[in-house]
PDB file of C-alpha atoms in Angstrom:
ATOM      1  CA  ASN A   1      77.278 104.694  75.338  1.00 60.00           C
ATOM      2  CA  ALA A   2      76.944 100.955  76.048  1.00 76.00           C
ATOM      3  CA  GLY A   3      80.296 100.463  77.840  1.00 93.00           C
ATOM      4  CA  VAL A   4      81.114  96.751  78.102  1.00 96.00           C
ATOM      5  CA  THR A   5      78.611  94.359  76.560  1.00 96.00           C
ATOM      6  CA  GLN A   6      78.622  90.613  77.169  1.00 97.00           C
ATOM      7  CA  THR A   7      76.661  87.913  75.404  1.00 97.00           C
ATOM      8  CA  PRO A   8      74.932  85.708  76.279  1.00 97.00           C
ATOM      9  CA  LYS A   9      73.599  86.676  79.711  1.00 96.00           C
ATOM     10  CA  PHE A  10      72.696  83.101  80.621  1.00 96.00           C
ATOM     11  CA  GLN A  11      73.823  79.736  79.303  1.00 97.00           C
ATOM     12  CA  VAL A  12      73.404  76.104  80.285  1.00 97.00           C
ATOM     13  CA  LEU A  13      75.876  73.592  78.869  1.00 97.00           C
ATOM     14  CA  LYS A  14      76.268  69.872  79.154  1.00 98.00           C
ATOM     15  CA  THR A  15      79.613  68.525  80.295  1.00 98.00           C
ATOM     16  CA  GLY A  16      81.952  68.318  77.329  1.00 97.00           C
ATOM     17  CA  GLN A  17      80.180  70.916  75.210  1.00 97.00           C
ATOM     18  CA  SER A  18      82.024  73.960  73.952  1.00 97.00           C
ATOM     19  CA  MET A  19      80.990  77.593  73.771  1.00 97.00           C
ATOM     20  CA  THR A  20      82.354  81.069  73.328  1.00 98.00           C
ATOM     21  CA  LEU A  21      81.503  84.036  75.536  1.00 98.00           C
ATOM     22  CA  GLN A  22      81.570  87.309  73.673  1.00 97.00           C
ATOM     23  CA  CYS A  23      82.633  90.681  74.992  1.00 98.00           C
ATOM     24  CA  ALA A  24      82.794  94.049  73.296  1.00 97.00           C
ATOM     25  CA  GLN A  25      83.650  97.520  74.586  1.00 97.00           C
ATOM     26  CA  ASP A  26      83.082 100.891  72.962  1.00 95.00           C
ATOM     27  CA  MET A  27      85.363 102.996  75.157  1.00 93.00           C
ATOM     28  CA  ASN A  28      88.482 102.610  73.016  1.00 92.00           C
ATOM     29  CA  HIS A  29      90.269 100.843  75.845  1.00 92.00           C
ATOM     30  CA  ASN A  30      93.469  98.992  75.097  1.00 91.00           C
ATOM     31  CA  SER A  31      93.216  96.475  77.939  1.00 91.00           C
ATOM     32  CA  MET A  32      90.532  93.838  78.393  1.00 94.00           C
ATOM     33  CA  TYR A  33      90.022  91.110  80.979  1.00 94.00           C
ATOM     34  CA  TRP A  34      87.990  88.018  81.761  1.00 97.00           C
ATOM     35  CA  TYR A  35      87.138  87.209  85.378  1.00 96.00           C
ATOM     36  CA  ARG A  36      85.070  84.502  86.970  1.00 96.00           C
ATOM     37  CA  GLN A  37      83.075  84.897  90.166  1.00 94.00           C
ATOM     38  CA  ASP A  38      82.099  81.919  92.273  1.00 89.00           C
ATOM     39  CA  PRO A  39      79.568  82.069  95.143  1.00 80.00           C
ATOM     40  CA  GLY A  40      80.909  83.847  98.199  1.00 74.00           C
ATOM     41  CA  MET A  41      84.119  84.801  96.486  1.00 77.00           C
ATOM     42  CA  GLY A  42      85.658  87.752  94.796  1.00 83.00           C
ATOM     43  CA  LEU A  43      86.473  87.843  91.115  1.00 91.00           C
ATOM     44  CA  ARG A  44      89.460  85.863  89.853  1.00 93.00           C
ATOM     45  CA  LEU A  45      91.312  86.751  86.694  1.00 93.00           C
ATOM     46  CA  ILE A  46      91.215  84.121  83.948  1.00 96.00           C
ATOM     47  CA  TYR A  47      92.964  85.864  81.052  1.00 96.00           C
ATOM     48  CA  TYR A  48      93.769  89.383  80.077  1.00 93.00           C
ATOM     49  CA  SER A  49      94.823  91.284  76.995  1.00 93.00           C
ATOM     50  CA  ALA A  50      97.006  94.314  77.581  1.00 89.00           C
ATOM     51  CA  SER A  51      96.559  95.471  74.012  1.00 88.00           C
ATOM     52  CA  GLU A  52      95.258  94.296  70.674  1.00 89.00           C
ATOM     53  CA  GLY A  53      97.200  91.236  69.547  1.00 88.00           C
ATOM     54  CA  THR A  54      98.407  90.165  72.980  1.00 92.00           C
ATOM     55  CA  THR A  55      96.920  87.834  75.571  1.00 94.00           C
ATOM     56  CA  ASP A  56      98.264  86.468  78.844  1.00 92.00           C
ATOM     57  CA  LYS A  57      97.172  84.036  81.509  1.00 93.00           C
ATOM     58  CA  GLY A  58      95.727  85.223  84.762  1.00 92.00           C
ATOM     59  CA  GLU A  59      95.218  83.388  88.020  1.00 90.00           C
ATOM     60  CA  VAL A  60      92.882  80.607  86.781  1.00 95.00           C
ATOM     61  CA  PRO A  61      93.431  80.014  83.026  1.00 97.00           C
ATOM     62  CA  ASN A  62      93.082  76.218  82.871  1.00 97.00           C
ATOM     63  CA  GLY A  63      90.212  75.048  80.668  1.00 97.00           C
ATOM     64  CA  TYR A  64      89.888  78.373  78.839  1.00 98.00           C
ATOM     65  CA  ASN A  65      91.206  80.055  75.733  1.00 97.00           C
ATOM     66  CA  VAL A  66      90.826  83.637  74.609  1.00 98.00           C
ATOM     67  CA  SER A  67      90.972  85.626  71.417  1.00 97.00           C
ATOM     68  CA  ARG A  68      91.504  89.358  71.117  1.00 96.00           C
ATOM     69  CA  LEU A  69      89.728  89.716  67.827  1.00 88.00           C
ATOM     70  CA  ASN A  70      90.325  93.454  67.524  1.00 95.00           C
ATOM     71  CA  LYS A  71      90.542  96.407  69.865  1.00 95.00           C
ATOM     72  CA  ARG A  72      86.851  96.216  70.724  1.00 96.00           C
ATOM     73  CA  GLU A  73      86.319  92.484  71.167  1.00 97.00           C
ATOM     74  CA  PHE A  74      87.737  89.875  73.522  1.00 97.00           C
ATOM     75  CA  SER A  75      86.189  86.403  73.563  1.00 98.00           C
ATOM     76  CA  LEU A  76      86.507  83.565  76.064  1.00 98.00           C
ATOM     77  CA  ARG A  77      86.184  79.977  74.877  1.00 98.00           C
ATOM     78  CA  LEU A  78      85.473  76.830  76.814  1.00 97.00           C
ATOM     79  CA  GLU A  79      86.544  73.915  74.633  1.00 94.00           C
ATOM     80  CA  SER A  80      85.131  71.140  76.833  1.00 97.00           C
ATOM     81  CA  ALA A  81      82.969  72.474  79.611  1.00 97.00           C
ATOM     82  CA  ALA A  82      83.186  70.939  83.088  1.00 97.00           C
ATOM     83  CA  PRO A  83      80.878  71.403  86.104  1.00 97.00           C
ATOM     84  CA  SER A  84      83.751  73.210  87.866  1.00 96.00           C
ATOM     85  CA  GLN A  85      83.371  75.960  85.292  1.00 97.00           C
ATOM     86  CA  THR A  86      79.891  76.786  86.520  1.00 97.00           C
ATOM     87  CA  SER A  87      80.281  80.419  87.475  1.00 97.00           C
ATOM     88  CA  VAL A  88      79.454  83.986  86.585  1.00 96.00           C
ATOM     89  CA  TYR A  89      81.871  85.395  84.037  1.00 98.00           C
ATOM     90  CA  PHE A  90      82.688  89.076  83.807  1.00 97.00           C
ATOM     91  CA  CYS A  91      84.474  90.914  81.086  1.00 97.00           C
ATOM     92  CA  ALA A  92      86.167  94.217  81.847  1.00 95.00           C
ATOM     93  CA  SER A  93      88.163  96.851  80.047  1.00 94.00           C
ATOM     94  CA  SER A  94      90.447  99.712  81.003  1.00 89.00           C
ATOM     95  CA  HIS A  95      93.101 102.032  79.721  1.00 81.00           C
ATOM     96  CA  PRO A  96      96.580 100.621  80.321  1.00 71.00           C
ATOM     97  CA  GLY A  97      98.673 101.693  83.265  1.00 66.00           C
ATOM     98  CA  LEU A  98      98.497 101.618  87.032  1.00 61.00           C
ATOM     99  CA  GLY A  99      95.464 103.050  88.675  1.00 67.00           C
ATOM    100  CA  THR A 100      93.088 103.184  85.773  1.00 73.00           C
ATOM    101  CA  GLU A 101      89.453 102.359  86.409  1.00 82.00           C
ATOM    102  CA  ALA A 102      88.207  99.050  85.066  1.00 88.00           C
ATOM    103  CA  PHE A 103      84.691  98.948  83.659  1.00 91.00           C
ATOM    104  CA  PHE A 104      82.776  95.702  83.922  1.00 94.00           C
ATOM    105  CA  GLY A 105      80.071  94.099  81.852  1.00 96.00           C
ATOM    106  CA  GLN A 106      76.841  92.724  83.297  1.00 95.00           C
ATOM    107  CA  GLY A 107      78.145  89.175  83.450  1.00 96.00           C
ATOM    108  CA  THR A 108      77.328  85.804  81.901  1.00 97.00           C
ATOM    109  CA  ARG A 109      75.846  83.209  84.215  1.00 96.00           C
ATOM    110  CA  LEU A 110      77.058  79.810  83.015  1.00 97.00           C
ATOM    111  CA  THR A 111      75.837  76.489  84.365  1.00 97.00           C
ATOM    112  CA  VAL A 112      77.503  73.239  83.330  1.00 97.00           C
ATOM    113  CA  VAL A 113      75.472  70.121  84.069  1.00 97.00           C
TER     114      VAL A 113
ATOM    115  CA  GLY B   1     100.071  83.272 100.273  1.00 35.00           C
ATOM    116  CA  GLU B   2      99.545  86.856  99.284  1.00 39.00           C
ATOM    117  CA  SER B   3      95.927  87.882  99.276  1.00 45.00           C
ATOM    118  CA  VAL B   4      93.400  90.576  99.793  1.00 52.00           C
ATOM    119  CA  GLY B   5      90.680  89.705 102.276  1.00 49.00           C
ATOM    120  CA  LEU B   6      87.863  91.147 104.310  1.00 42.00           C
ATOM    121  CA  HIS B   7      87.335  90.935 108.062  1.00 45.00           C
ATOM    122  CA  LEU B   8      83.529  90.857 107.986  1.00 47.00           C
ATOM    123  CA  PRO B   9      81.459  89.010 105.448  1.00 83.00           C
ATOM    124  CA  THR B  10      78.161  90.765 106.343  1.00 91.00           C
ATOM    125  CA  LEU B  11      77.206  94.134 107.728  1.00 93.00           C
ATOM    126  CA  SER B  12      73.709  95.325 108.624  1.00 95.00           C
ATOM    127  CA  VAL B  13      73.020  98.970 109.385  1.00 95.00           C
ATOM    128  CA  GLN B  14      70.073 101.300 109.787  1.00 96.00           C
ATOM    129  CA  GLU B  15      69.351 103.927 107.195  1.00 97.00           C
ATOM    130  CA  GLY B  16      71.193 107.099 108.081  1.00 97.00           C
ATOM    131  CA  ASP B  17      73.958 105.367 110.004  1.00 96.00           C
ATOM    132  CA  ASN B  18      77.555 105.428 108.888  1.00 96.00           C
ATOM    133  CA  SER B  19      78.995 102.151 107.552  1.00 96.00           C
ATOM    134  CA  ILE B  20      82.565 100.941 107.744  1.00 96.00           C
ATOM    135  CA  ILE B  21      83.757  98.040 105.622  1.00 95.00           C
ATOM    136  CA  ASN B  22      87.233  96.669 106.245  1.00 93.00           C
ATOM    137  CA  CYS B  23      89.813  94.912 104.126  1.00 93.00           C
ATOM    138  CA  ALA B  24      93.230  93.447 104.892  1.00 90.00           C
ATOM    139  CA  TYR B  25      95.963  92.890 102.383  1.00 84.00           C
ATOM    140  CA  SER B  26      99.231  91.070 102.762  1.00 76.00           C
ATOM    141  CA  ASN B  27     101.309  92.207  99.811  1.00 80.00           C
ATOM    142  CA  SER B  28     103.348  95.267 100.641  1.00 81.00           C
ATOM    143  CA  ALA B  29     104.083  95.634  96.910  1.00 82.00           C
ATOM    144  CA  SER B  30     100.485  96.663  96.220  1.00 85.00           C
ATOM    145  CA  ASP B  31     100.397 100.136  94.724  1.00 85.00           C
ATOM    146  CA  TYR B  32      96.768 100.854  94.136  1.00 89.00           C
ATOM    147  CA  PHE B  33      93.541  99.908  95.875  1.00 92.00           C
ATOM    148  CA  ILE B  34      89.985 100.132  94.681  1.00 92.00           C
ATOM    149  CA  TRP B  35      86.564  99.643  96.205  1.00 95.00           C
ATOM    150  CA  TYR B  36      83.855  98.193  94.006  1.00 95.00           C
ATOM    151  CA  LYS B  37      80.137  97.915  94.624  1.00 96.00           C
ATOM    152  CA  GLN B  38      78.231  95.017  93.131  1.00 94.00           C
ATOM    153  CA  GLU B  39      74.465  94.981  93.094  1.00 94.00           C
ATOM    154  CA  SER B  40      72.559  91.779  92.544  1.00 89.00           C
ATOM    155  CA  GLY B  41      72.785  90.592  88.942  1.00 88.00           C
ATOM    156  CA  LYS B  42      75.204  93.310  87.905  1.00 91.00           C
ATOM    157  CA  GLY B  43      78.891  93.694  87.339  1.00 92.00           C
ATOM    158  CA  PRO B  44      81.160  95.477  89.841  1.00 93.00           C
ATOM    159  CA  GLN B  45      80.979  99.253  89.768  1.00 94.00           C
ATOM    160  CA  PHE B  46      83.867 101.499  90.734  1.00 92.00           C
ATOM    161  CA  ILE B  47      83.323 103.512  93.922  1.00 94.00           C
ATOM    162  CA  ILE B  48      86.624 105.034  94.946  1.00 94.00           C
ATOM    163  CA  ASP B  49      90.319 104.323  94.715  1.00 92.00           C
ATOM    164  CA  ILE B  50      93.512 105.232  96.532  1.00 94.00           C
ATOM    165  CA  ARG B  51      97.187 105.009  95.688  1.00 91.00           C
ATOM    166  CA  SER B  52      99.710 103.645  98.120  1.00 91.00           C
ATOM    167  CA  ASN B  53     101.316 107.058  98.596  1.00 92.00           C
ATOM    168  CA  MET B  54      98.102 108.366 100.184  1.00 95.00           C
ATOM    169  CA  ASP B  55      96.372 107.490 103.454  1.00 96.00           C
ATOM    170  CA  LYS B  56      92.964 109.025 102.867  1.00 97.00           C
ATOM    171  CA  ARG B  57      90.757 109.932  99.976  1.00 97.00           C
ATOM    172  CA  GLN B  58      87.228 111.290 100.008  1.00 96.00           C
ATOM    173  CA  GLY B  59      84.441 111.113  97.501  1.00 94.00           C
ATOM    174  CA  GLN B  60      80.761 111.835  97.656  1.00 92.00           C
ATOM    175  CA  ARG B  61      79.575 110.227 100.941  1.00 96.00           C
ATOM    176  CA  VAL B  62      82.488 107.764 100.796  1.00 97.00           C
ATOM    177  CA  THR B  63      85.956 107.848 102.282  1.00 97.00           C
ATOM    178  CA  VAL B  64      88.732 105.313 101.842  1.00 97.00           C
ATOM    179  CA  LEU B  65      91.450 105.014 104.459  1.00 97.00           C
ATOM    180  CA  LEU B  66      94.722 103.199 103.893  1.00 96.00           C
ATOM    181  CA  ASN B  67      96.996 102.120 106.726  1.00 95.00           C
ATOM    182  CA  LYS B  68     100.145 100.717 105.187  1.00 91.00           C
ATOM    183  CA  THR B  69     101.712  99.944 108.545  1.00 91.00           C
ATOM    184  CA  VAL B  70      99.144  97.248 109.268  1.00 92.00           C
ATOM    185  CA  LYS B  71      98.155  96.649 105.642  1.00 91.00           C
ATOM    186  CA  HIS B  72      94.555  97.649 106.198  1.00 93.00           C
ATOM    187  CA  LEU B  73      92.027  99.366 103.966  1.00 95.00           C
ATOM    188  CA  SER B  74      88.588 100.621 104.898  1.00 96.00           C
ATOM    189  CA  LEU B  75      85.584 102.105 103.150  1.00 97.00           C
ATOM    190  CA  GLN B  76      83.396 104.498 105.080  1.00 98.00           C
ATOM    191  CA  ILE B  77      79.940 105.327 103.790  1.00 98.00           C
ATOM    192  CA  ALA B  78      78.252 108.300 105.408  1.00 97.00           C
ATOM    193  CA  ALA B  79      74.488 108.452 105.942  1.00 97.00           C
ATOM    194  CA  THR B  80      73.969 104.996 104.477  1.00 97.00           C
ATOM    195  CA  GLN B  81      70.904 104.649 102.277  1.00 96.00           C
ATOM    196  CA  PRO B  82      68.904 101.568 101.198  1.00 95.00           C
ATOM    197  CA  GLY B  83      70.386 102.005  97.728  1.00 96.00           C
ATOM    198  CA  ASP B  84      73.794 101.321  99.219  1.00 97.00           C
ATOM    199  CA  SER B  85      72.799  97.712  99.906  1.00 97.00           C
ATOM    200  CA  ALA B  86      75.146  95.579  97.839  1.00 96.00           C
ATOM    201  CA  VAL B  87      78.301  93.497  98.020  1.00 94.00           C
ATOM    202  CA  TYR B  88      81.445  95.569  98.417  1.00 95.00           C
ATOM    203  CA  PHE B  89      84.811  94.329  97.235  1.00 93.00           C
ATOM    204  CA  CYS B  90      88.226  95.703  97.813  1.00 93.00           C
ATOM    205  CA  ALA B  91      90.760  95.038  95.081  1.00 91.00           C
ATOM    206  CA  GLU B  92      94.437  95.663  94.712  1.00 89.00           C
ATOM    207  CA  GLU B  93      96.643  96.316  91.764  1.00 84.00           C
ATOM    208  CA  ARG B  94     100.340  95.736  91.927  1.00 75.00           C
ATOM    209  CA  GLY B  95     102.846  97.956  90.221  1.00 63.00           C
ATOM    210  CA  THR B  96     104.090  95.213  87.931  1.00 62.00           C
ATOM    211  CA  SER B  97     100.634  93.941  87.057  1.00 62.00           C
ATOM    212  CA  TYR B  98      98.943  96.872  85.398  1.00 63.00           C
ATOM    213  CA  GLY B  99      95.215  96.469  85.200  1.00 68.00           C
ATOM    214  CA  LYS B 100      95.140  93.011  86.752  1.00 78.00           C
ATOM    215  CA  LEU B 101      93.085  93.232  89.882  1.00 84.00           C
ATOM    216  CA  THR B 102      93.171  90.879  92.855  1.00 87.00           C
ATOM    217  CA  PHE B 103      89.828  90.932  94.631  1.00 89.00           C
ATOM    218  CA  GLY B 104      88.940  90.285  98.223  1.00 87.00           C
ATOM    219  CA  GLN B 105      86.102  88.023  99.321  1.00 83.00           C
ATOM    220  CA  GLY B 106      83.440  90.718  99.563  1.00 89.00           C
ATOM    221  CA  THR B 107      81.197  92.135 102.292  1.00 92.00           C
ATOM    222  CA  ILE B 108      77.436  92.087 102.047  1.00 93.00           C
ATOM    223  CA  LEU B 109      76.035  95.419 103.231  1.00 96.00           C
ATOM    224  CA  THR B 110      72.336  95.472 104.109  1.00 96.00           C
ATOM    225  CA  VAL B 111      70.698  98.785 104.924  1.00 96.00           C
ATOM    226  CA  HIS B 112      67.416  98.634 106.821  1.00 94.00           C
ATOM    227  CA  PRO B 113      64.899 101.486 106.365  1.00 90.00           C
TER     228      PRO B 113
END
């Protein structure tokens, strides 16, 4: 049971380049999330998808787009990368409802130069 | 603004000691609190949770205490082991924001043999 799988694990981009971070979960969870983690800080929610076919903005959505491709997959796209988007990105999934445990992927370390 | 934060950014203890990690929150509407452990290079891992209608919950070697009067949350780790060394985050979930977690800054716990 792989849980939440993110690809790639590491990526270096030049300013202005675009890329898509992939996330897949095999736990049949309805809800999926993208967080970013900056040095010395907790995780901040970028976008989330409460269920297949729906997406909503989180705390820091600017500069990102998401696609809930199906129940398993939730991708995060940077259309024009900026140095401020250098961060570690985590995907997570959970069952819907209050108080359900969120499971996190291993993270994608992105550097924008 | 409303936030979840930690009193101490670092904590060093000797193996076998008990550890206490603290967290303050400011939103009285928070319904659910979670402690996550994050080891270097990994995603956050669920440790223990507590709902706002409880004031104490125990797990294996860990106890979470919730004081709603002063909006304070703590994680107690008994007989701390070197494998407990990690960054610990408290997170809150609000009743109207199912699954969307707001994370605190994090506390670095270092356990010395």
